[in-house]
Coordinates of C-alpha atoms and ligand atoms in Angstrom, one line a residue:
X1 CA 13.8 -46.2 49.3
X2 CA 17.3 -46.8 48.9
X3 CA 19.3 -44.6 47.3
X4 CA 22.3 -45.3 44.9
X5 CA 24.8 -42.8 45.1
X6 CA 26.7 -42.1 48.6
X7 CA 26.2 -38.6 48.3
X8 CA 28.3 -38.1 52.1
X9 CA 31.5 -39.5 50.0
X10 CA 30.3 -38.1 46.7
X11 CA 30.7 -34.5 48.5
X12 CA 33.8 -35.4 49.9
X13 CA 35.1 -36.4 46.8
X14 CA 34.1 -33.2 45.0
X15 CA 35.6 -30.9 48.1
X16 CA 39.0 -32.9 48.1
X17 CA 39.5 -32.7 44.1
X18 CA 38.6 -28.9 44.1
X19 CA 40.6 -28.1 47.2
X20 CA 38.6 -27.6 49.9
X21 CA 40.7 -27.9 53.3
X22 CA 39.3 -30.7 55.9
X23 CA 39.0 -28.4 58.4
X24 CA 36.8 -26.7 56.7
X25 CA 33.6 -29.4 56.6
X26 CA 34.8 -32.5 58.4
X27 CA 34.3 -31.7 61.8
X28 CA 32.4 -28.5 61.9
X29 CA 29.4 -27.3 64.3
X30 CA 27.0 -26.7 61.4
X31 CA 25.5 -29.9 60.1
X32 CA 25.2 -29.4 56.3
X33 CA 22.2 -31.3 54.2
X34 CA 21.3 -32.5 50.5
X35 CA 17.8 -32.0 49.6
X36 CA 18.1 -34.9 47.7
X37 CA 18.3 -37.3 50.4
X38 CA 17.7 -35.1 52.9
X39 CA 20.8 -36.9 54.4
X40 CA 23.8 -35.0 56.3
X41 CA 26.7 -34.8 53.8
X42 CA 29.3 -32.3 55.7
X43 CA 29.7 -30.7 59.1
X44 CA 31.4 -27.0 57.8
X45 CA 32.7 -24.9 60.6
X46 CA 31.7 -21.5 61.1
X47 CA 32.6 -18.4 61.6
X48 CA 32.7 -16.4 64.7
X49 CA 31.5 -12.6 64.8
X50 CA 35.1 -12.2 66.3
X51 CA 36.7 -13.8 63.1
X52 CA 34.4 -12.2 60.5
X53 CA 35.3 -8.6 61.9
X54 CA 39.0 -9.3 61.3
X55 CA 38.3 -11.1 58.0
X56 CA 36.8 -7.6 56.7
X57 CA 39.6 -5.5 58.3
X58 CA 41.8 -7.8 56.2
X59 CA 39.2 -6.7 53.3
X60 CA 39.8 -3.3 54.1
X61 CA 43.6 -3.6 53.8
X62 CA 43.6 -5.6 50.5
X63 CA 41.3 -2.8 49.0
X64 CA 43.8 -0.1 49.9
X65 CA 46.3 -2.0 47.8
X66 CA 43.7 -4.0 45.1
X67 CA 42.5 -0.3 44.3
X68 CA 45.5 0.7 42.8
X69 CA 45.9 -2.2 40.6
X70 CA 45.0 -0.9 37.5
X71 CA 41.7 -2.7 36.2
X72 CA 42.7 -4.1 32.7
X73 CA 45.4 -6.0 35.2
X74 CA 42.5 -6.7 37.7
X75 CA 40.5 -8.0 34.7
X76 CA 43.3 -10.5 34.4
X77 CA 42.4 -12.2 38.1
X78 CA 39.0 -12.5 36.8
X79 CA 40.0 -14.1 33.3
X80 CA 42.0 -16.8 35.4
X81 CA 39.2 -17.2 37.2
X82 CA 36.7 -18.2 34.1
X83 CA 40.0 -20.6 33.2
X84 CA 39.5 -22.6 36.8
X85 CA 35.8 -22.1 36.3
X86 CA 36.1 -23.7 33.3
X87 CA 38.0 -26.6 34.3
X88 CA 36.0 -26.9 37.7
X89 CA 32.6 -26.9 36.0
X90 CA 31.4 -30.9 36.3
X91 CA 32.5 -31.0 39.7
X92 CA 30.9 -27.5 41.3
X93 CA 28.1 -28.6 38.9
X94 CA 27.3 -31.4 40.6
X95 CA 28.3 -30.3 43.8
X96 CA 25.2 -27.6 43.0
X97 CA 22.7 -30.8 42.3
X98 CA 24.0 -32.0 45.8
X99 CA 23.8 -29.0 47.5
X100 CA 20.5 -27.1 46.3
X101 CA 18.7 -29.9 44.2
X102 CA 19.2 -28.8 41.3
X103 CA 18.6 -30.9 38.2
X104 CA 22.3 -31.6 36.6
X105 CA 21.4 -29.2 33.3
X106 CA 20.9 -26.7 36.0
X107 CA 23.7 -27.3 38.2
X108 CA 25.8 -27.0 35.2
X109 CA 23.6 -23.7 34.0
X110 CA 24.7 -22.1 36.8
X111 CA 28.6 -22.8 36.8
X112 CA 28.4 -21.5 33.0
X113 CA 26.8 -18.8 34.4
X114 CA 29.8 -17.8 36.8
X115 CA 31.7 -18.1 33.7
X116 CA 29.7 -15.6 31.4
X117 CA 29.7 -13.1 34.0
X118 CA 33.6 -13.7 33.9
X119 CA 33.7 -13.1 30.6
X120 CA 31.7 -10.1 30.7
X121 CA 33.9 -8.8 33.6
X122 CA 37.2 -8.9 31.7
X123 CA 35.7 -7.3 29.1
X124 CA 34.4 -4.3 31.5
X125 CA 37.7 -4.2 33.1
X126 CA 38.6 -2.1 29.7
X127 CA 35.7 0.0 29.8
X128 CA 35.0 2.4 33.1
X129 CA 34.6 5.3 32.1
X130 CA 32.9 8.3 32.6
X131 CA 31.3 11.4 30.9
X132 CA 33.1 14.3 29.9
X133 CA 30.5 17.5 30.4
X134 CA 30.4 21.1 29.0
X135 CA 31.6 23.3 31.2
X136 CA 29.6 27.0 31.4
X137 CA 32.7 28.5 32.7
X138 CA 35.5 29.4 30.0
X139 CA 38.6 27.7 30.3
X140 CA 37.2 24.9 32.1
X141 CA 36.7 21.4 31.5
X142 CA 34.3 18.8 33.5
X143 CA 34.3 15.2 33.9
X144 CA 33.2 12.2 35.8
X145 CA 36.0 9.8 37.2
X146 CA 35.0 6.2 38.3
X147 CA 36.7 5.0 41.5
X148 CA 36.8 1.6 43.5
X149 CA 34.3 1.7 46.3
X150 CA 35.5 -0.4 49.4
X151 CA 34.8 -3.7 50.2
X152 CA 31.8 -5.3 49.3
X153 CA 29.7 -7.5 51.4
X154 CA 27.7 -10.5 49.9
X155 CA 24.7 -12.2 51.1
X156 CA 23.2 -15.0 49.0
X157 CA 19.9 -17.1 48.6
X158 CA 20.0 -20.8 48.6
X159 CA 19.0 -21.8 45.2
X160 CA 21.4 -20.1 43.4
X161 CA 24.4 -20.6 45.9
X162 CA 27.4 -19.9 43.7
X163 CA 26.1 -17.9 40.7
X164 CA 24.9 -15.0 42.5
X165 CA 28.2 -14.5 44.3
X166 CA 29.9 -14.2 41.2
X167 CA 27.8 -11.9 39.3
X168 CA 28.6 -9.7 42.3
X169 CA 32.3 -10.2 42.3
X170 CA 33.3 -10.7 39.1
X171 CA 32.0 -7.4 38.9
X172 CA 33.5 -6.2 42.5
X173 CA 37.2 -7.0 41.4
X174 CA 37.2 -5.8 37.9
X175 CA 36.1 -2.3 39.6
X176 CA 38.9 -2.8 42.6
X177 CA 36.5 -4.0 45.3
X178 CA 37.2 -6.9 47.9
X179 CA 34.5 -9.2 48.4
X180 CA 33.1 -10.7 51.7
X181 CA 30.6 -13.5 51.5
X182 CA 28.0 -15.1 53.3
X183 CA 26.2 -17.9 51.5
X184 CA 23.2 -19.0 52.3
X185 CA 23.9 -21.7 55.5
X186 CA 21.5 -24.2 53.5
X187 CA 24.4 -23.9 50.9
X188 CA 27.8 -23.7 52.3
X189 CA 29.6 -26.5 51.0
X190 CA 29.7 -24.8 47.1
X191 CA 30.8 -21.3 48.4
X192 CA 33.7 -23.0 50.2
X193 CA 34.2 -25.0 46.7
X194 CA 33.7 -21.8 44.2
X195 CA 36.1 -20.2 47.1
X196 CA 38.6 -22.8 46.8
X197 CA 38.6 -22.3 42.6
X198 CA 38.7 -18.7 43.2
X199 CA 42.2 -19.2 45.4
X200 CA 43.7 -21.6 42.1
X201 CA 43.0 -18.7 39.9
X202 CA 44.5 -15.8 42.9
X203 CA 47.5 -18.4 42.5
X204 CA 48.2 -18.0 39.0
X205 CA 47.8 -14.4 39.1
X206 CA 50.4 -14.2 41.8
X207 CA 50.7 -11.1 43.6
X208 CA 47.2 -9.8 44.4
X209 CA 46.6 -8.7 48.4
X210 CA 45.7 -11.2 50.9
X211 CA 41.9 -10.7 51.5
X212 CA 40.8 -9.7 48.2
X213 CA 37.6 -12.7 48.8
X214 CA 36.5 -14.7 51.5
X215 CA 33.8 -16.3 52.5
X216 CA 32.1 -16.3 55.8
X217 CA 29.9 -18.8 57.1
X218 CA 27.0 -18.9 59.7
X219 CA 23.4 -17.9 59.3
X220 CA 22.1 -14.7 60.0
X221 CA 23.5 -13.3 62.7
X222 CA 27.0 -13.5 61.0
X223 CA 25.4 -11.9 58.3
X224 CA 24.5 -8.7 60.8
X225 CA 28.3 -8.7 61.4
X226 CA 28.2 -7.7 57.9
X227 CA 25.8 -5.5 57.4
X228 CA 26.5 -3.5 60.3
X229 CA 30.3 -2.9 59.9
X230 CA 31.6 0.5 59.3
X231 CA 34.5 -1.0 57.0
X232 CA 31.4 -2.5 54.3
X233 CA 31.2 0.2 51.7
X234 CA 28.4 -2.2 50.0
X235 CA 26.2 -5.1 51.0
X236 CA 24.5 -7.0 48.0
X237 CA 22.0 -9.2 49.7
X238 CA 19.9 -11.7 47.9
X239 CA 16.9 -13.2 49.5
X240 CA 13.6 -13.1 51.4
X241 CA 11.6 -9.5 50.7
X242 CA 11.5 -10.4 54.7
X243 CA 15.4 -10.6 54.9
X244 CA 15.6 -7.2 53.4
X245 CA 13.4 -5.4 55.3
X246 CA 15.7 -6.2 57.9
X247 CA 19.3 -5.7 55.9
X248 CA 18.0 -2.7 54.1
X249 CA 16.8 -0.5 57.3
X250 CA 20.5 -1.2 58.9
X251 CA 22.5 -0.4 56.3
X252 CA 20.4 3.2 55.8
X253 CA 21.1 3.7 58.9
X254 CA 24.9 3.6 58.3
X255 CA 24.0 5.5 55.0
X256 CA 26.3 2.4 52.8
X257 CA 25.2 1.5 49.8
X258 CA 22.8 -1.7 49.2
X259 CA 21.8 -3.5 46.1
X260 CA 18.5 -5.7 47.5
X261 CA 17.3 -8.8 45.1
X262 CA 14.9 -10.2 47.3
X263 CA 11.5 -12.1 46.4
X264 CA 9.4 -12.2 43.1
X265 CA 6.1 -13.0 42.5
X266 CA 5.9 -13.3 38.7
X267 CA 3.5 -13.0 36.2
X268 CA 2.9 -14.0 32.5
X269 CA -0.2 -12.9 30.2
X270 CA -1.2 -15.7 27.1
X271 CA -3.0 -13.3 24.6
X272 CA -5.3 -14.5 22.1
X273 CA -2.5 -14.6 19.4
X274 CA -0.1 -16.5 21.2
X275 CA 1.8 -19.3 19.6
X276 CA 0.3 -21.7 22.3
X277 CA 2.8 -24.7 21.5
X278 CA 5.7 -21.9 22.4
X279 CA 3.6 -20.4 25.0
X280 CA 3.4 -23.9 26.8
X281 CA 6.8 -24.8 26.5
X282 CA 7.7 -21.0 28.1
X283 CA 5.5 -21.4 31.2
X284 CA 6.4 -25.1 32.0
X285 CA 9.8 -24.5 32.1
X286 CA 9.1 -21.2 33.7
X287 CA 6.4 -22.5 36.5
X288 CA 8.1 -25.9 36.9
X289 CA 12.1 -25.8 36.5
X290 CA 14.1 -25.8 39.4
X291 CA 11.0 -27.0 41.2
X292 CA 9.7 -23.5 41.4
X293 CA 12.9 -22.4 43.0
X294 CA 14.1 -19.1 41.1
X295 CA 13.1 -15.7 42.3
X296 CA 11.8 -15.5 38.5
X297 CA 9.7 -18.8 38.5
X298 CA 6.3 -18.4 37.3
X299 CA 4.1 -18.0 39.4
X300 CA 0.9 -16.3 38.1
X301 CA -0.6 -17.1 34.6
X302 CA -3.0 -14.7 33.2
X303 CA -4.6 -16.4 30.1
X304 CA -7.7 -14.9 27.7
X305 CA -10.8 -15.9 28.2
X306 CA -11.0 -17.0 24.3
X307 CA -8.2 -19.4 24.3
X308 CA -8.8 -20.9 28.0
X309 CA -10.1 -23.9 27.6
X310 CA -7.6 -24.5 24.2
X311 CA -4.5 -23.9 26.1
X312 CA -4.7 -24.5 29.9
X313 CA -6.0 -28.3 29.9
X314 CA -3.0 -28.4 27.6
X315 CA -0.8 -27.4 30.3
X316 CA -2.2 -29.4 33.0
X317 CA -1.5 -32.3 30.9
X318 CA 1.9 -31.1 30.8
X319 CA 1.6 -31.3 34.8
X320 CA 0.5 -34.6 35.0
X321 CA 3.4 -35.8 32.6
X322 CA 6.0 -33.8 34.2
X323 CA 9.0 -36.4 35.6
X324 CA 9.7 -35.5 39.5
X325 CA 12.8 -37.1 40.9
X326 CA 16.4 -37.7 42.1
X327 CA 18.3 -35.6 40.3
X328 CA 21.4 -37.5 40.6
X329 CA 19.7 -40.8 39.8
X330 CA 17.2 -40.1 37.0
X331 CA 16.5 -38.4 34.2
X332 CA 13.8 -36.1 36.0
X333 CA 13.0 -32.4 35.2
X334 CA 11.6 -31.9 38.7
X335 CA 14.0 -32.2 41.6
X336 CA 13.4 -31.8 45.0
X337 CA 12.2 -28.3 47.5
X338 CA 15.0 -27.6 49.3
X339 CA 13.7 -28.8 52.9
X340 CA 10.7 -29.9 54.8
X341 CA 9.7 -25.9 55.2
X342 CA 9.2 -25.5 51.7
X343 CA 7.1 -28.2 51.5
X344 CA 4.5 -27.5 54.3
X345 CA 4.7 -23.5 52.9
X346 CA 3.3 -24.6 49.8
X347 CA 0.6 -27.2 51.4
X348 CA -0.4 -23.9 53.4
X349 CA -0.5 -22.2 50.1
X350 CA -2.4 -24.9 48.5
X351 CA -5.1 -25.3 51.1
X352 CA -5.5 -21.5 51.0
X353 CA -6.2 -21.4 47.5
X354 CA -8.7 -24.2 47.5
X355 CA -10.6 -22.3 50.5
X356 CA -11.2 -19.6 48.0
X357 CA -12.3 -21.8 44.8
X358 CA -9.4 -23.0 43.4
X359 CA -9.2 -25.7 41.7
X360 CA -6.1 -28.4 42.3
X361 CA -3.6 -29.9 39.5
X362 CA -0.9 -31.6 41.7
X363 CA 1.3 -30.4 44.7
X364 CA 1.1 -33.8 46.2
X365 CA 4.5 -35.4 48.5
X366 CA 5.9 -37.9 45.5
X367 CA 7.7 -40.3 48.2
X368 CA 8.8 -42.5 45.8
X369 CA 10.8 -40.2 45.0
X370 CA 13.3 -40.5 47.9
X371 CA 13.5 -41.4 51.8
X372 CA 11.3 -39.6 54.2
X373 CA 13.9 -36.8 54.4
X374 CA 13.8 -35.6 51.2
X375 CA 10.7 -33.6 49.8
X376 CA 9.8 -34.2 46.2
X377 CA 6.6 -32.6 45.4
X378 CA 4.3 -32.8 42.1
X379 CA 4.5 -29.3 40.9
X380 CA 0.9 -27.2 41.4
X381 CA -1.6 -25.7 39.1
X382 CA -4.3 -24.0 40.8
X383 CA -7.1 -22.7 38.5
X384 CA -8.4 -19.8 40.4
X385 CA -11.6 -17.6 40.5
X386 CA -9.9 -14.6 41.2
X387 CA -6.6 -13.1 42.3
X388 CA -6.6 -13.2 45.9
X389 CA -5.2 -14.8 49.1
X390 CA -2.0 -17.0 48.2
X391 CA -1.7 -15.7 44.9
X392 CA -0.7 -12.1 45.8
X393 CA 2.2 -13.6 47.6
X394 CA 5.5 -15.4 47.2
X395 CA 5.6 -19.5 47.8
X396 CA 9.0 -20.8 47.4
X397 CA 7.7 -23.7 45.6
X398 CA 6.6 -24.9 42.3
X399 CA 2.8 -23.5 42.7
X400 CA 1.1 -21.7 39.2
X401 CA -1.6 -19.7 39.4
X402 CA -4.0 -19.3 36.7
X403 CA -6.7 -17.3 35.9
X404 CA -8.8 -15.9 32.9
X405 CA -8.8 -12.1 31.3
X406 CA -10.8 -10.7 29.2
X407 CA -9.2 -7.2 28.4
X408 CA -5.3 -6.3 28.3
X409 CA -5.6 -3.8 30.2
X410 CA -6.9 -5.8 33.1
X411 CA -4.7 -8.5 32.8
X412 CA -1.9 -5.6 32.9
X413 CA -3.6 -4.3 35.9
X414 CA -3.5 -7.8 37.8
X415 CA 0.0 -8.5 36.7
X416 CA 1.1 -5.3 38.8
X417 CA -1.2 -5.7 41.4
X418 CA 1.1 -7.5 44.0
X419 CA 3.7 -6.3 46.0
X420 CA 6.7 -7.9 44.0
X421 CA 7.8 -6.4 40.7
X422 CA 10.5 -8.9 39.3
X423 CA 10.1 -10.4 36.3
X424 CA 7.2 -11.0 34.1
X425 CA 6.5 -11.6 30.7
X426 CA 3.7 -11.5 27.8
X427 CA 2.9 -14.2 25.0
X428 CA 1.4 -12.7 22.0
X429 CA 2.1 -12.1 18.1
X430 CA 0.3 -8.6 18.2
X431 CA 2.8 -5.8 18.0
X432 CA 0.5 -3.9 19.8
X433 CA 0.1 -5.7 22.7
X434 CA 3.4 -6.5 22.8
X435 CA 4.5 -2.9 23.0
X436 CA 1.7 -1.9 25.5
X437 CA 3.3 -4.1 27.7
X438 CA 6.5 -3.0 27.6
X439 CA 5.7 0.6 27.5
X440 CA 5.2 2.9 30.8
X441 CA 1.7 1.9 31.2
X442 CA 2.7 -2.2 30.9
X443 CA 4.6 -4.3 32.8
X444 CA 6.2 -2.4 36.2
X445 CA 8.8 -5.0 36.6
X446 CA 12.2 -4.9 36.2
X447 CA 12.4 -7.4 33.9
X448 CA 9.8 -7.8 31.0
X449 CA 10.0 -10.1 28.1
X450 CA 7.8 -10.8 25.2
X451 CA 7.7 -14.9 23.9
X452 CA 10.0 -15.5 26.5
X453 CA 9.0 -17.0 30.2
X454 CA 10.0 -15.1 33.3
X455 CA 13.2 -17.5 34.7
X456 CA 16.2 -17.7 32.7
X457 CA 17.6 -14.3 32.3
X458 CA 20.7 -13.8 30.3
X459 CA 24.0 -12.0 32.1
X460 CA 24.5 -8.9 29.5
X461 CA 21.6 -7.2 30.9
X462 CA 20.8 -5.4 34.2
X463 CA 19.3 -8.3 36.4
X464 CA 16.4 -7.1 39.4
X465 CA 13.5 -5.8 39.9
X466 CA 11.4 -3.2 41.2
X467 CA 8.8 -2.4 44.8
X468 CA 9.2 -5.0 47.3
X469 CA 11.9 -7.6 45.5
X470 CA 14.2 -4.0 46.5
X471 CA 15.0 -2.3 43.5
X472 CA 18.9 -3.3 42.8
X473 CA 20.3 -4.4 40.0
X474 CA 23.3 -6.6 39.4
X475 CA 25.0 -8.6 36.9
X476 CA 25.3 -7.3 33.5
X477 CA 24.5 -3.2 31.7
X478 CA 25.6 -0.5 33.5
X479 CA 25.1 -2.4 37.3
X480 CA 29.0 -1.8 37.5
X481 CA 28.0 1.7 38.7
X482 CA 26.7 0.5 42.3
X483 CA 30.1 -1.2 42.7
X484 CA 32.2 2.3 42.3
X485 CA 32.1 5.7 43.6
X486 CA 31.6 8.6 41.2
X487 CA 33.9 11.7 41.3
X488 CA 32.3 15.0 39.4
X489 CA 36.2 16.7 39.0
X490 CA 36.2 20.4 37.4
X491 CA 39.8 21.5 35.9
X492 CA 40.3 25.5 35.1
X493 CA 43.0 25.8 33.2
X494 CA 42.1 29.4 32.4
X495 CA 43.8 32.1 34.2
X496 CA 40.5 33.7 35.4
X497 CA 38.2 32.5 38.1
X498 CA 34.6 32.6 37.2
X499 CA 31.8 31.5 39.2
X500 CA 29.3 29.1 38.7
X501 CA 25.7 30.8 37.7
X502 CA 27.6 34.1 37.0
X503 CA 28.2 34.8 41.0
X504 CA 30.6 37.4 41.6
X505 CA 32.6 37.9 44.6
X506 CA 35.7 40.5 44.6
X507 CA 37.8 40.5 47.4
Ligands
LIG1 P1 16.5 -16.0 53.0 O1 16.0 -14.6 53.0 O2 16.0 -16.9 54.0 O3 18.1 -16.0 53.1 C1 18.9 -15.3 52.2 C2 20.2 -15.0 52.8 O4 20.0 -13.9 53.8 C3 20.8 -16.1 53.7 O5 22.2 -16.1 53.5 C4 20.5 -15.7 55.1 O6 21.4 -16.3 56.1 C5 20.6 -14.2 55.0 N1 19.8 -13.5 56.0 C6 18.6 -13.7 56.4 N2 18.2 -12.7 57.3 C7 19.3 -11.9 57.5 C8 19.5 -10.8 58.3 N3 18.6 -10.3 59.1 N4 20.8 -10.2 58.2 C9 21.7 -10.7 57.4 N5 21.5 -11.8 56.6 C10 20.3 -12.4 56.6 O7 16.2 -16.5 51.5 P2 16.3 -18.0 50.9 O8 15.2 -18.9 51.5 O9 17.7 -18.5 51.0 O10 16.1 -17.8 49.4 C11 14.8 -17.7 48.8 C12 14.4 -16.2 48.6 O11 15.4 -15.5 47.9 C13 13.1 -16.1 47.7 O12 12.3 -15.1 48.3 C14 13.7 -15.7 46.4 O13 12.7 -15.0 45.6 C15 14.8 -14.8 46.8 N6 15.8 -14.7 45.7 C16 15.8 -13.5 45.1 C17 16.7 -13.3 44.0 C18 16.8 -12.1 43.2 O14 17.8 -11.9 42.5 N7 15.8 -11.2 43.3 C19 17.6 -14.4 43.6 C20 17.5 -15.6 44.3 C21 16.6 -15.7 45.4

């Protein structure tokens, strides 16, 4: 099928308004794809292990200086940076729907995201403080002092290529950190883009250090450059539970600090009291947006055995009328999987499923939808005996899995069952069940809502999750914290010197 938009010029349109040097994509050695075609739009050049090294030495020097900027003034880089954001936003937006696939609500989603946390961040930038503690000791007073930590080191998942960069260092700079970043090498083309609005804002603000961010690019192995240099006080790494199990084990090693978001495999329970026209809105948006592409996507449905067959053929209807297309070209909800991978993981996962009773809604190749490049996929409900086999892991693709309870505490038991412990959510009007769920015996995710779906969390809070998707938390709360060091300072301005725990020691 042919397809309307020149999306090779469209990206070189986007790259030249925002700023983007040629040399940066034009001639490169690392061909760079839209899942929407599946067609080459950019050849970025990389980075070498050689250049990366330096590029965090020259980290390590602007932190010397950036630390010493005091943060309401740091704050101020980051408010210029929601200004470019703000005037950037169509562009990257649609430079996200090129680059990931993202439906153009959801490219734009994600810009406004990077501009929330920028907001957020400014705010913060006013507000580091620490606790001031009774001292035992006469004459004594005890505090906490907050100081910037060193340079931090980025590492981000496809499918949300710019957002998740900027919740980290919107954050970073308010609390005096450099950032380093190494997108995902399925997404390159928007980091160099949110890069280029970055330097626009760094402009403005006129004399911050050279090397306060910068973004390297390569696929893993430059992102072991990172990881295993001394001079990287922090790596936040978003990604495979697989990619962490590698990151997390070096860094340890090194003792620096890590903040691992790595994979989800999400639940939601439908309670007998459930508003069911909410409740259906909640997990289509949740199982199907983004094609099933967001560590929070739903992908396990646990629904009671008393309203089964009045709510799920409802949402299998809402399968089969579910529009799956070009982003760019149609009105679709449903874009495309990201690459040919994705699509024969969740065949796999399919198959699987049906070996062990399940029973198919879906998850066939729609190739109308595109050339033979691209991969546009019905999305997947699997009605399903039990939980077992594919369902107890994480398929990077629009799959649901659905099953019947019969007691709340089962279902809870189920929805903690696997190794991932993201997000989850219940659907019920009981104030009961709602509060078991979110109490210490309920949900053990780090992220649970109540007539909310799992995807779509907001900025304010504390975003991550718990077990095996690696226990970090970013974004909004109190996740400033992993981003500083903490100093416990005692001050005697008595003219005694006691000791701690009455100790004596007379010399
Ligand atoms: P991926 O693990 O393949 O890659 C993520 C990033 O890690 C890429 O930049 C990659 O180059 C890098 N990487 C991989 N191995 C590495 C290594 N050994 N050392 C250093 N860097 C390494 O993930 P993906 O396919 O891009 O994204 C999908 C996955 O990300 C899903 O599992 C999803 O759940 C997860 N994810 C999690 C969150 C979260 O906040 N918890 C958010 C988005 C995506």
């Amino acid at each position: 099928m042919k397809n309307k938009i020149d999306l090779k010029s469209e990206t070189a349109r986007i790259l030249d308004k925002l700023g983007v040097p040629e040399s940066a994509w034009r001639d490169g050695d690392m061909a760079s794809f839209s899942p929407v075609t599946g067609e080459q739009t950019a050849k970025v050049r990389t980075t070498s292990p050689e250049e990366a090294r330096r590029m965090i030495e020259a980290a390590h020097e602007a932190f010397k200086a950036w630390r010493l900027v005091p943060a309401p003034r740091r704050g101020e880089l980051v408010r210029l940076f929601g200004e470019e954001l703000r005037a950037a936003k169509e562009d990257l937006g649609r430079l996200v729907t090129i680059e990931a696939g993202k439906i153009p609500s959801e490219g734009l989603g994600e810009v406004q995201e990077m501009i929330d946390i920028c907001d957020f961040a400014v705010g913060l930038s006013r507000q580091l403080y620490g606790l001031t503690i009774a001292s035992e000791r006469p004459g004594h007073r005890m505090m906490e002092t907050w100081h910037p930590l060193g340079v931090v080191g980025v590492i981000s998942a496809f499918n949300f290529p710019v957002a998740v960069w900027s919740w980290n260092t919107a954050i970073a700079l308010v609390c005096g950190d450099p950032v380093v970043w190494k997108p995902s090498e399925k997404t390159p083309l928007t980091a160099l883009a949110a890069q280029a609005i970055f330097e626009r804002a760094l402009k403005r603000f006129g004399d911050a250090p050279a090397g306060l961010s910068q973004v390297i690019i390569g696929d893993r192995t430059i992102g072991e450059v990172l990881v295993d240099h001394p001079k990287v006080a922090l790596v936040s790494a978003t990604g495979s539970t697989r990619m962490g199990r590698e990151v997390g084990p070096r860094l340890a090693k090194r003792f620096a600090r890590s903040i691992l978001e790595l994979g989800g495999n999400n639940a939601g329970i439908v309670c007998p009291s459930a508003d069911l026209d909410m409740t259906l809105r909640a997990v289509a948006f949740g199982a199907m947006g983004t094609a099933g592409q967001r560590c929070t996507t739903l992908r396990r449905l646990f629904v009671h055995e008393s309203i089964y067959e009045s709510f799920v053929p409802r949402l299998i209807r809402a399968y089969e009328n579910v529009t799956v297309g070009n982003p760019l070209e149609t009105k679709a909800l449903v874009g495309p999987l990201i690459d040919k991978a994705a699509f024969e993981g969740m065949q796999k996962a399919i198959e699987e499923a049906k070996a062990l009773g399940g029973k198919v809604t879906g998850g066939q190749r729609v190739t109308e939808a595109g050339p033979e490049t691209a991969y546009y996929v019905r999305p997947a409900l699997v009605e399903m005996p039990s939980q077992a086999g594919p369902v107890l892991e994480e398929t990077f693709a629009p799959i649901l899995y659905v099953m019947k309870y019969r007691d709340l505490e089962e279902a809870i038991e189920l929805q903690n069952a696997v190794k991932a412990g993201l997000s989850s959510s219940i659907f019920t009007l009981n104030m009961r069940e709602a509060e078991i769920f979110l109490s210490a015996a309920g949900s053990d995710c780090g992220i649970a809502n109540v007539n909310i779906g799992t995807s779509g969390a907001e900025i304010g809070g504390a975003f991550g999750g718990e077990k095996e998707t690696g226990g970090g938390r970013e974004s909004g709360s109190d996740a400033w914290k992993g981003y500083m060091r903490r100093a416990t300072n005692t001050i005697n301005y008595s003219t005694q010197l006691p000791l701690a725990q009455g100790v004596t020691f007379d010399i």
